[in-house]
XYZ file of N, CA, C and O in Angstrom:
800
model
N 17.182 -23.174 1.823
C 16.925 -21.737 1.724
C 15.665 -21.395 2.524
O 14.653 -22.097 2.436
N 15.719 -20.338 3.315
C 14.586 -19.931 4.137
C 13.517 -19.237 3.319
O 13.665 -19.026 2.107
N 12.433 -18.857 3.971
C 11.336 -18.198 3.255
C 11.730 -16.806 2.781
O 12.614 -16.157 3.356
N 11.076 -16.350 1.740
C 11.245 -14.976 1.292
C 10.591 -14.060 2.318
O 9.769 -14.487 3.127
N 10.979 -12.797 2.304
C 10.435 -11.836 3.255
C 9.679 -10.730 2.518
O 10.048 -10.346 1.408
N 8.643 -10.247 3.168
C 7.869 -9.138 2.614
C 7.551 -8.151 3.718
O 7.322 -8.536 4.871
N 7.535 -6.878 3.374
C 7.094 -5.825 4.285
C 5.871 -5.155 3.668
O 5.868 -4.849 2.472
N 4.864 -4.918 4.495
C 3.679 -4.167 4.096
C 3.639 -2.944 5.000
O 3.382 -3.056 6.196
N 3.937 -1.777 4.449
C 4.120 -0.587 5.274
C 3.463 0.623 4.625
O 3.193 0.634 3.426
N 3.224 1.642 5.445
C 2.637 2.852 4.900
C 1.927 3.684 5.949
O 2.278 3.665 7.125
N 0.889 4.387 5.515
C 0.173 5.295 6.403
C -0.873 4.548 7.237
O -0.801 3.328 7.412
N -1.845 5.264 7.747
C -2.774 4.705 8.732
C -3.627 3.556 8.205
O -4.117 2.744 8.985
N -3.829 3.450 6.888
C -4.589 2.314 6.359
C -3.949 0.998 6.788
O -4.649 0.037 7.119
N -2.626 0.952 6.775
C -1.925 -0.275 7.153
C -2.048 -0.509 8.653
O -2.218 -1.652 9.102
N -1.997 0.547 9.440
C -2.186 0.406 10.885
C -3.588 -0.121 11.191
O -3.765 -1.023 12.018
N -4.598 0.432 10.519
C -5.976 -0.026 10.724
C -6.144 -1.464 10.245
O -6.854 -2.258 10.879
N -5.497 -1.805 9.145
C -5.595 -3.168 8.625
C -4.939 -4.159 9.576
O -5.483 -5.245 9.827
N -3.797 -3.797 10.117
C -3.103 -4.668 11.074
C -3.984 -4.925 12.296
O -4.084 -6.060 12.780
N -4.649 -3.877 12.772
C -5.540 -4.016 13.926
C -6.750 -4.890 13.563
O -7.184 -5.736 14.355
N -7.292 -4.690 12.379
C -8.449 -5.470 11.912
C -8.102 -6.961 11.849
O -8.872 -7.808 12.309
N -6.945 -7.269 11.312
C -6.511 -8.668 11.235
C -6.311 -9.239 12.634
O -6.745 -10.347 12.947
N -5.660 -8.451 13.507
C -5.340 -8.917 14.852
C -6.548 -9.193 15.716
O -6.500 -10.053 16.607
N -7.652 -8.499 15.462
C -8.855 -8.695 16.264
C -9.572 -9.998 15.929
O -10.463 -10.414 16.674
N -9.202 -10.625 14.833
C -9.765 -11.923 14.499
C -11.235 -11.906 14.126
O -11.958 -12.881 14.343
N -11.698 -10.782 13.536
C -13.098 -10.691 13.131
C -13.446 -11.720 12.056
O -14.571 -12.202 11.972
N -12.460 -12.006 11.230
C -12.699 -12.921 10.111
C -11.643 -14.020 10.153
O -10.465 -13.761 9.906
N -12.027 -15.256 10.444
C -11.039 -16.341 10.550
C -10.379 -16.705 9.224
O -9.397 -17.450 9.213
N -10.909 -16.173 8.116
C -10.337 -16.516 6.811
C -9.118 -15.665 6.463
O -8.473 -15.896 5.445
N -8.793 -14.663 7.303
C -7.654 -13.804 7.012
C -6.611 -13.928 8.114
O -6.920 -14.287 9.245
N -5.356 -13.650 7.776
C -4.287 -13.691 8.775
C -3.176 -12.729 8.400
O -3.145 -12.203 7.282
N -2.278 -12.511 9.338
C -1.244 -11.493 9.161
C -0.196 -11.872 8.134
O 0.633 -11.045 7.767
N -0.209 -13.125 7.661
C 0.705 -13.519 6.588
C 0.003 -13.521 5.238
O 0.518 -14.035 4.259
N -1.184 -12.936 5.203
C -1.963 -12.765 3.982
C -2.258 -14.082 3.273
O -2.305 -14.158 2.046
N -2.451 -15.143 4.071
C -2.851 -16.417 3.509
C -1.769 -17.173 2.776
O -2.041 -18.208 2.165
N -0.541 -16.680 2.834
C 0.564 -17.345 2.147
C 1.302 -18.236 3.138
O 1.507 -17.860 4.297
N 1.689 -19.412 2.711
C 2.418 -20.367 3.544
C 3.668 -19.686 4.125
O 4.520 -19.193 3.383
N 3.783 -19.663 5.446
C 4.900 -18.987 6.108
C 6.246 -19.626 5.803
O 7.295 -19.012 6.020
N 6.244 -20.853 5.307
C 7.506 -21.468 4.916
C 7.987 -20.930 3.571
O 9.134 -21.146 3.184
N 7.101 -20.237 2.855
C 7.451 -19.645 1.560
C 7.681 -18.138 1.645
O 8.517 -17.586 0.941
N 6.895 -17.480 2.510
C 6.970 -16.019 2.619
C 6.582 -15.597 4.029
O 5.582 -16.075 4.565
N 7.366 -14.717 4.627
C 7.046 -14.163 5.936
C 6.811 -12.664 5.798
O 7.668 -11.943 5.299
N 5.647 -12.235 6.264
C 5.217 -10.855 6.084
C 5.257 -10.100 7.403
O 4.786 -10.607 8.431
N 5.811 -8.899 7.388
C 5.726 -7.992 8.523
C 4.932 -6.765 8.083
O 4.998 -6.352 6.925
N 4.168 -6.204 9.015
C 3.325 -5.048 8.717
C 3.593 -3.919 9.698
O 3.834 -4.166 10.884
N 3.506 -2.696 9.201
C 3.565 -1.542 10.099
C 2.993 -0.324 9.385
O 3.343 -0.040 8.239
N 2.093 0.365 10.068
C 1.530 1.597 9.528
C 1.667 2.733 10.522
O 1.635 2.520 11.731
N 1.822 3.949 9.997
C 1.950 5.138 10.836
C 0.884 6.159 10.456
O 0.764 6.526 9.284
N 0.127 6.612 11.447
C -0.898 7.620 11.187
C -0.267 8.903 10.652
O 0.817 9.304 11.093
N -0.960 9.527 9.707
C -0.462 10.778 9.135
C 0.755 10.604 8.256
O 1.443 11.577 7.932
N 1.022 9.375 7.850
C 2.238 9.116 7.074
C 2.251 9.812 5.719
O 1.275 9.766 4.980
N 3.343 10.477 5.445
C 3.571 11.050 4.113
C 4.974 10.667 3.667
O 5.673 9.902 4.351
N 5.386 11.164 2.524
C 6.666 10.721 1.953
C 7.830 11.063 2.876
O 8.713 10.237 3.115
N 7.847 12.270 3.416
C 8.958 12.677 4.285
C 9.011 11.818 5.559
O 10.081 11.362 5.969
N 7.868 11.590 6.161
C 7.829 10.772 7.379
C 8.174 9.317 7.077
O 8.768 8.629 7.914
N 7.773 8.860 5.913
C 8.105 7.492 5.510
C 9.623 7.311 5.496
O 10.145 6.306 5.981
N 10.332 8.264 4.944
C 11.798 8.171 4.902
C 12.368 8.075 6.319
O 13.243 7.251 6.583
N 11.866 8.913 7.213
C 12.396 8.917 8.577
C 12.020 7.645 9.340
O 12.823 7.122 10.109
N 10.807 7.159 9.122
C 10.302 6.032 9.914
C 10.760 4.668 9.417
O 10.953 3.748 10.222
N 10.913 4.521 8.109
C 11.048 3.179 7.559
C 12.355 2.877 6.834
O 12.662 1.708 6.595
N 13.138 3.892 6.479
C 14.337 3.593 5.691
C 15.304 2.686 6.441
O 15.896 1.783 5.857
N 15.481 2.928 7.736
C 16.390 2.080 8.510
C 15.916 0.642 8.547
O 16.721 -0.300 8.444
N 14.612 0.444 8.685
C 14.051 -0.907 8.739
C 14.177 -1.605 7.391
O 14.473 -2.804 7.328
N 13.932 -0.867 6.328
C 14.056 -1.456 4.993
C 15.511 -1.839 4.724
O 15.802 -2.917 4.202
N 16.428 -0.957 5.088
C 17.849 -1.229 4.885
C 18.288 -2.455 5.683
O 19.096 -3.266 5.213
N 17.725 -2.615 6.879
C 18.107 -3.748 7.718
C 17.534 -5.064 7.235
O 18.249 -6.071 7.173
N 16.256 -5.070 6.875
C 15.611 -6.320 6.470
C 15.899 -6.696 5.024
O 15.997 -7.872 4.691
N 16.028 -5.683 4.156
C 16.205 -5.940 2.717
C 15.168 -6.961 2.226
O 15.512 -8.054 1.766
N 13.893 -6.605 2.309
C 12.850 -7.569 1.964
C 12.877 -7.938 0.483
O 13.277 -7.140 -0.367
N 12.434 -9.146 0.197
C 12.311 -9.567 -1.201
C 11.161 -8.834 -1.884
O 11.215 -8.541 -3.080
N 10.108 -8.567 -1.110
C 8.934 -7.865 -1.624
C 8.598 -6.740 -0.647
O 8.571 -6.939 0.565
N 8.344 -5.563 -1.188
C 7.976 -4.420 -0.352
C 6.696 -3.809 -0.907
O 6.668 -3.336 -2.050
N 5.628 -3.840 -0.108
C 4.370 -3.212 -0.500
C 4.222 -1.907 0.284
O 4.349 -1.887 1.507
N 3.895 -0.809 -0.431
C 3.796 0.515 0.179
C 2.427 1.122 -0.098
O 1.971 1.163 -1.240
N 1.788 1.611 0.954
C 0.534 2.364 0.843
C 0.835 3.790 1.277
O 1.068 4.048 2.460
N 0.846 4.729 0.334
C 1.355 6.067 0.628
C 0.876 7.046 -0.445
O 0.579 6.647 -1.561
N 0.826 8.324 -0.076
C 0.532 9.361 -1.059
C -0.700 10.194 -0.753
O -0.766 11.374 -1.126
N -1.680 9.612 -0.070
C -2.926 10.350 0.155
C -2.728 11.565 1.047
O -3.314 12.634 0.792
N -1.916 11.443 2.079
C -1.700 12.582 2.974
C -0.878 13.680 2.312
O -1.047 14.861 2.620
N 0.004 13.308 1.401
C 0.744 14.317 0.640
C -0.203 15.105 -0.257
O -0.112 16.330 -0.364
N -1.141 14.397 -0.895
C -2.092 15.054 -1.777
C -3.072 15.931 -1.006
O -3.622 16.889 -1.562
N -3.293 15.624 0.268
C -4.223 16.404 1.094
C -3.544 17.585 1.766
O -4.195 18.369 2.446
N -2.251 17.737 1.588
C -1.533 18.856 2.209
C -1.799 20.144 1.437
O -2.176 20.125 0.268
N -1.607 21.270 2.103
C -1.833 22.565 1.472
C -0.887 22.724 0.275
O 0.331 22.581 0.398
N -1.458 22.997 -0.866
C -0.650 23.199 -2.062
C -0.074 21.919 -2.639
O 0.842 21.964 -3.466
N -0.615 20.762 -2.225
C -0.105 19.493 -2.730
C -0.368 19.333 -4.221
O -1.524 19.199 -4.644
N 0.667 19.368 -5.005
C 0.536 19.280 -6.458
C 0.775 17.835 -6.903
O 1.825 17.259 -6.594
N -0.176 17.216 -7.625
C -0.016 15.801 -7.973
C 1.221 15.499 -8.806
O 1.829 14.444 -8.644
N 1.624 16.423 -9.660
C 2.811 16.182 -10.480
C 4.073 16.173 -9.616
O 4.936 15.296 -9.767
N 4.184 17.146 -8.715
C 5.350 17.201 -7.823
C 5.400 15.983 -6.903
O 6.467 15.395 -6.680
N 4.233 15.591 -6.361
C 4.187 14.455 -5.437
C 4.500 13.160 -6.177
O 5.168 12.265 -5.641
N 4.057 13.056 -7.416
C 4.382 11.888 -8.227
C 5.893 11.761 -8.417
O 6.465 10.670 -8.275
N 6.548 12.873 -8.701
C 8.008 12.860 -8.869
C 8.701 12.482 -7.563
O 9.681 11.714 -7.566
N 8.202 13.019 -6.438
C 8.771 12.663 -5.136
C 8.610 11.173 -4.849
O 9.501 10.536 -4.271
N 7.475 10.630 -5.240
C 7.217 9.211 -4.981
C 8.176 8.331 -5.773
O 8.711 7.345 -5.250
N 8.406 8.679 -7.009
C 9.339 7.896 -7.828
C 10.754 8.009 -7.260
O 11.487 7.014 -7.200
N 11.143 9.202 -6.810
C 12.446 9.363 -6.152
C 12.544 8.454 -4.929
O 13.587 7.836 -4.675
N 11.451 8.370 -4.172
C 11.419 7.512 -2.990
C 11.675 6.055 -3.367
O 12.496 5.372 -2.745
N 10.987 5.574 -4.381
C 11.156 4.179 -4.793
C 12.568 3.914 -5.291
O 13.146 2.855 -5.014
N 13.121 4.863 -6.012
C 14.502 4.705 -6.492
C 15.485 4.646 -5.327
O 16.419 3.835 -5.328
N 15.254 5.481 -4.320
C 16.130 5.470 -3.145
C 15.982 4.170 -2.359
O 16.961 3.619 -1.845
N 14.749 3.670 -2.248
C 14.529 2.391 -1.563
C 15.298 1.282 -2.266
O 15.961 0.460 -1.627
N 15.214 1.264 -3.568
C 15.915 0.221 -4.327
C 17.423 0.322 -4.119
O 18.115 -0.696 -3.987
N 17.934 1.545 -4.040
C 19.382 1.724 -3.906
C 19.892 1.282 -2.542
O 21.024 0.820 -2.420
N 19.057 1.388 -1.484
C 19.524 1.009 -0.144
C 19.225 -0.444 0.205
O 19.773 -0.977 1.168
N 18.350 -1.086 -0.576
C 17.918 -2.428 -0.190
C 18.071 -3.478 -1.275
O 18.038 -4.678 -0.991
N 18.193 -3.046 -2.526
C 18.241 -3.954 -3.677
C 16.972 -4.805 -3.788
O 16.970 -5.859 -4.404
N 15.885 -4.336 -3.159
C 14.607 -5.039 -3.271
C 14.165 -5.054 -4.726
O 14.126 -4.015 -5.378
N 13.830 -6.232 -5.220
C 13.505 -6.371 -6.640
C 12.012 -6.341 -6.930
O 11.602 -6.330 -8.090
N 11.187 -6.333 -5.876
C 9.737 -6.241 -6.055
C 9.194 -5.170 -5.113
O 8.854 -5.456 -3.967
N 9.129 -3.935 -5.608
C 8.551 -2.836 -4.846
C 7.176 -2.547 -5.445
O 7.056 -2.298 -6.648
N 6.155 -2.597 -4.609
C 4.783 -2.409 -5.071
C 4.218 -1.164 -4.409
O 4.215 -1.047 -3.181
N 3.730 -0.238 -5.211
C 3.094 0.968 -4.689
C 1.593 0.863 -4.915
O 1.135 0.723 -6.051
N 0.827 0.928 -3.825
C -0.622 0.848 -3.935
C -1.226 2.132 -4.472
O -0.775 3.241 -4.160
N -2.246 1.983 -5.269
C -3.010 3.102 -5.802
C -3.588 3.953 -4.675
O -4.101 3.436 -3.689
N -3.495 5.278 -4.797
C -4.129 6.169 -3.829
C -5.638 6.134 -4.067
O -6.106 6.214 -5.206
N -6.390 6.017 -2.981
C -7.840 5.876 -3.084
C -8.558 7.209 -2.877
O -8.054 8.119 -2.226
N -9.733 7.286 -3.444
C -10.562 8.482 -3.302
C -11.079 8.616 -1.872
O -11.127 7.645 -1.128
N -11.461 9.822 -1.511
C -12.037 10.082 -0.198
C -13.484 10.549 -0.342
O -13.915 10.971 -1.415
N -14.204 10.483 0.778
C -15.569 10.975 0.805
C -15.611 12.490 0.930
O -14.581 13.154 1.048
N -16.827 13.028 0.946
C -17.002 14.478 0.944
C -16.357 15.157 2.153
O -15.863 16.288 2.054
N -16.342 14.482 3.303
C -15.763 15.065 4.518
C -14.278 14.732 4.686
O -13.664 15.139 5.666
N -13.714 14.012 3.730
C -12.389 13.443 3.930
C -11.201 14.303 3.575
O -10.064 13.908 3.812
N -11.435 15.483 3.002
C -10.301 16.308 2.595
C -10.628 17.786 2.722
O -11.775 18.211 2.537
N -9.596 18.564 2.997
C -9.738 20.020 3.037
C -9.780 20.611 1.636
O -10.186 21.751 1.442
N -9.333 19.833 0.659
C -9.224 20.309 -0.714
C -10.398 19.772 -1.539
O -10.540 18.558 -1.713
N -11.244 20.650 -2.064
C -12.385 20.168 -2.864
C -11.966 19.443 -4.134
O -12.764 18.704 -4.720
N -10.729 19.653 -4.567
C -10.226 18.985 -5.776
C -9.432 17.724 -5.452
O -8.732 17.193 -6.328
N -9.530 17.263 -4.213
C -8.712 16.125 -3.796
C -8.872 14.927 -4.725
O -7.886 14.366 -5.209
N -10.087 14.500 -4.982
C -10.293 13.289 -5.792
C -9.846 13.482 -7.231
O -9.384 12.530 -7.875
N -9.963 14.700 -7.737
C -9.439 14.994 -9.085
C -7.924 14.851 -9.080
O -7.336 14.252 -10.001
N -7.279 15.373 -8.041
C -5.824 15.271 -7.939
C -5.367 13.830 -7.742
O -4.305 13.435 -8.233
N -6.174 13.050 -7.026
C -5.865 11.625 -6.862
C -5.833 10.928 -8.218
O -4.924 10.138 -8.508
N -6.807 11.211 -9.046
C -6.847 10.576 -10.371
C -5.638 10.990 -11.214
O -5.042 10.167 -11.908
N -5.280 12.272 -11.151
C -4.092 12.750 -11.887
C -2.831 12.062 -11.374
O -1.992 11.612 -12.157
N -2.713 12.005 -10.040
C -1.541 11.375 -9.435
C -1.443 9.913 -9.845
O -0.359 9.434 -10.223
N -2.537 9.182 -9.745
C -2.506 7.754 -10.084
C -2.112 7.521 -11.536
O -1.347 6.601 -11.837
N -2.636 8.348 -12.419
C -2.310 8.177 -13.843
C -0.827 8.426 -14.103
O -0.154 7.619 -14.743
N -0.322 9.549 -13.578
C 1.093 9.879 -13.786
C 2.010 8.875 -13.104
O 2.969 8.367 -13.699
N 1.714 8.576 -11.852
C 2.593 7.717 -11.067
C 2.570 6.290 -11.579
O 3.608 5.611 -11.609
N 1.388 5.817 -11.978
C 1.303 4.466 -12.523
C 2.214 4.292 -13.727
O 2.940 3.293 -13.839
N 2.202 5.258 -14.622
C 3.058 5.168 -15.818
C 4.537 5.201 -15.448
O 5.347 4.442 -16.003
N 4.901 6.074 -14.496
C 6.309 6.196 -14.111
C 6.797 4.963 -13.359
O 7.881 4.438 -13.636
N 6.002 4.501 -12.403
C 6.414 3.359 -11.577
C 6.524 2.094 -12.419
O 7.478 1.309 -12.272
N 5.574 1.880 -13.304
C 5.621 0.680 -14.135
C 6.765 0.709 -15.148
O 7.080 -0.311 -15.763
N 7.409 1.866 -15.280
C 8.598 1.958 -16.127
C 9.880 1.573 -15.399
O 10.939 1.448 -16.030
N 9.787 1.368 -14.077
C 10.951 0.937 -13.300
C 11.010 -0.592 -13.312
O 9.994 -1.243 -13.057
N 12.153 -1.187 -13.596
C 12.223 -2.649 -13.726
C 11.960 -3.413 -12.437
O 11.657 -4.605 -12.473
N 12.038 -2.749 -11.297
C 11.889 -3.410 -10.005
C 10.599 -2.996 -9.292
O 10.407 -3.344 -8.123
N 9.727 -2.258 -9.949
C 8.554 -1.713 -9.269
C 7.273 -1.952 -10.058
O 7.300 -2.157 -11.277
N 6.163 -1.920 -9.329
C 4.845 -2.095 -9.940
C 3.843 -1.198 -9.221
O 3.865 -1.077 -7.996
N 2.960 -0.586 -10.005
C 1.867 0.206 -9.460
C 0.649 -0.702 -9.371
O 0.190 -1.240 -10.371
N 0.141 -0.880 -8.147
C -0.936 -1.847 -7.926
C -2.277 -1.132 -7.773
O -2.448 -0.290 -6.906
N -3.226 -1.477 -8.623
C -4.542 -0.844 -8.596
C -5.518 -1.657 -7.750
O -5.661 -2.858 -7.953
N -6.168 -0.976 -6.821
C -7.164 -1.607 -5.947
C -8.515 -1.627 -6.677
O -9.433 -0.865 -6.343
N -8.647 -2.484 -7.641
C -9.793 -2.424 -8.549
C -11.117 -2.605 -7.820
O -12.085 -1.871 -8.066
N -11.188 -3.576 -6.894
C -12.467 -3.857 -6.233
C -12.810 -2.820 -5.157
O -13.929 -2.820 -4.637
N -11.876 -1.951 -4.852
C -12.177 -0.826 -3.963
C -12.566 0.392 -4.794
O -13.584 1.032 -4.562
N -11.762 0.691 -5.793
C -11.984 1.864 -6.635
C -13.354 1.804 -7.327
O -14.057 2.810 -7.432
N -13.731 0.621 -7.799
C -14.977 0.476 -8.554
C -16.159 0.000 -7.709
O -17.185 -0.405 -8.249
N -16.024 0.060 -6.399
C -17.066 -0.477 -5.527
C -18.370 0.312 -5.634
O -18.375 1.550 -5.649
N -19.477 -0.423 -5.650
C -20.804 0.195 -5.659
C -21.365 0.336 -4.244
O -22.444 0.894 -4.063
N -20.647 -0.171 -3.254
C -21.098 -0.082 -1.864
C -20.131 0.788 -1.065
O -18.945 0.886 -1.405
N -20.599 1.452 -0.009
C -19.719 2.319 0.791
C -18.614 1.511 1.477
O -18.877 0.498 2.118
N -17.380 1.991 1.351
C -16.244 1.302 1.946
C -15.471 2.188 2.923
O -14.417 1.794 3.409
N -16.001 3.392 3.198
C -15.319 4.326 4.094
C -16.114 4.543 5.371
O -17.342 4.443 5.388
N -15.396 4.868 6.433
C -16.036 5.295 7.671
C -16.662 6.675 7.472
O -16.482 7.321 6.438
N -17.337 7.155 8.504
C -18.003 8.457 8.410
C -17.033 9.604 8.201
O -17.409 10.673 7.710
N -15.748 9.400 8.582
C -14.772 10.476 8.402
C -14.425 10.707 6.938
O -13.772 11.693 6.593
N -14.846 9.793 6.065
C -14.582 9.956 4.638
C -13.165 9.648 4.230
O -12.790 9.861 3.070
N -12.365 9.131 5.160
C -10.945 8.871 4.906
C -10.605 7.392 5.039
O -10.064 6.780 4.110
N -10.911 6.834 6.196
C -10.442 5.484 6.522
C -11.440 4.414 6.108
O -12.653 4.631 6.161
N -10.944 3.248 5.710
C -11.838 2.164 5.309
C -12.655 1.631 6.484
O -12.151 1.510 7.596
N -13.915 1.311 6.215
C -14.731 0.606 7.199
C -14.364 -0.880 7.142
O -13.488 -1.270 6.359
N -14.968 -1.735 7.978
C -14.578 -3.150 7.956
C -14.659 -3.804 6.581
O -13.775 -4.582 6.211
N -15.679 -3.487 5.821
C -15.766 -4.054 4.469
C -14.626 -3.539 3.593
O -14.049 -4.285 2.794
N -14.297 -2.259 3.756
C -13.188 -1.690 3.001
C -11.853 -2.305 3.387
O -10.992 -2.547 2.541
N -11.680 -2.572 4.684
C -10.438 -3.195 5.148
C -10.312 -4.614 4.607
O -9.210 -5.051 4.242
N -11.421 -5.327 4.559
C -11.372 -6.679 3.997
C -10.958 -6.628 2.523
O -10.122 -7.427 2.083
N -11.508 -5.681 1.774
C -11.125 -5.575 0.362
C -9.681 -5.125 0.207
O -8.992 -5.550 -0.719
N -9.225 -4.261 1.125
C -7.817 -3.855 1.084
C -6.922 -5.057 1.358
O -5.891 -5.245 0.690
N -7.298 -5.863 2.341
C -6.549 -7.097 2.635
C -6.459 -7.973 1.390
O -5.374 -8.460 1.033
N -7.578 -8.202 0.743
C -7.594 -9.062 -0.442
C -6.751 -8.474 -1.580
O -6.068 -9.212 -2.298
N -6.782 -7.164 -1.716
C -6.005 -6.524 -2.775
C -4.510 -6.639 -2.504
O -3.726 -6.985 -3.408
N -4.088 -6.364 -1.263
C -2.669 -6.478 -0.924
C -2.221 -7.930 -1.037
O -1.113 -8.213 -1.516
N -3.066 -8.844 -0.613
C -2.758 -10.270 -0.767
C -2.492 -10.603 -2.234
O -1.547 -11.317 -2.566
N -3.323 -10.065 -3.115
C -3.118 -10.287 -4.549
C -1.806 -9.703 -5.039
O -1.125 -10.298 -5.873
N -1.437 -8.528 -4.508
C -0.168 -7.902 -4.897
C 1.020 -8.746 -4.472
O 1.977 -8.948 -5.236
N 0.979 -9.254 -3.234
C 2.066 -10.114 -2.747
C 2.118 -11.408 -3.548
O 3.195 -11.859 -3.967
N 0.971 -12.009 -3.737
C 0.876 -13.270 -4.490
C 1.429 -13.105 -5.900
O 2.152 -13.951 -6.411
N 1.089 -11.978 -6.533
C 1.535 -11.701 -7.893
C 3.052 -11.582 -7.993
O 3.631 -11.839 -9.055
N 3.696 -11.204 -6.883
C 5.151 -11.000 -6.886
C 5.951 -12.237 -6.530
O 7.180 -12.233 -6.642
N 5.275 -13.287 -6.087
C 5.981 -14.512 -5.724
C 6.366 -15.313 -6.963
O 5.584 -15.406 -7.908
N 7.556 -15.913 -6.969
C 7.905 -16.827 -8.057
C 6.913 -17.979 -8.124
O 6.389 -18.421 -7.095
N 6.654 -18.468 -9.306
C 5.648 -19.500 -9.504
C 5.897 -20.725 -8.636
O 4.971 -21.307 -8.061
N 7.154 -21.090 -8.462
C 7.448 -22.326 -7.730
C 7.214 -22.205 -6.224
O 7.156 -23.202 -5.513
N 7.072 -20.975 -5.713
C 6.864 -20.810 -4.268
C 5.409 -20.589 -3.921
O 5.059 -20.498 -2.746
N 4.537 -20.485 -4.898
C 3.151 -20.158 -4.630
C 2.420 -21.336 -4.025
O 2.284 -22.395 -4.628
N 1.937 -21.088 -2.802
C 1.169 -22.132 -2.119
C 0.256 -21.469 -1.102
O 0.720 -20.823 -0.187
N -1.023 -21.601 -1.302
C -1.988 -20.964 -0.410
C -2.350 -21.899 0.719
O -2.540 -23.094 0.529
N -2.483 -21.341 1.926
C -2.897 -22.130 3.083
C -4.320 -22.640 2.882
O -5.139 -21.983 2.298
């Protein structure tokens, strides 16, 4: 039996993370998230400005084709930053998205990353971070109620005492990208069957 497959996809955070890994700034990280490639093969892709509607257009065909064993998604912040973005409505849309993904791919491990707060310059909406907290609370409860899905909390980013964002208040700086890498690695690792777990 060949290795399991995983996709790590979403908005610009994933694109920035892919670039950060590719530049080789830190030899301790790699594009397979430190997991033995004979056990799990990871593909990554991020799209700037990604929201739920664009995610459907950009990634559904790829998900349907690959049918990954594990799917990690970073999504939701751009929807919450849109004009009139209501956290309850966006939470419902997100759950619909995960249900549709499961129906087209039969993926049994879908992981949705927690939406992260932004800095003062990072949003047009002064209530953005309040809405993020509402969204995370609602969505976490709904997603964790799905038998094939998990809401993944970026604990070491959310609770960080040091700045992890660039000056734009939106995108992670190098330290933030490293913590995002470690968090996603933990999410993938957590989804692997015990017998396949082997760190490089």
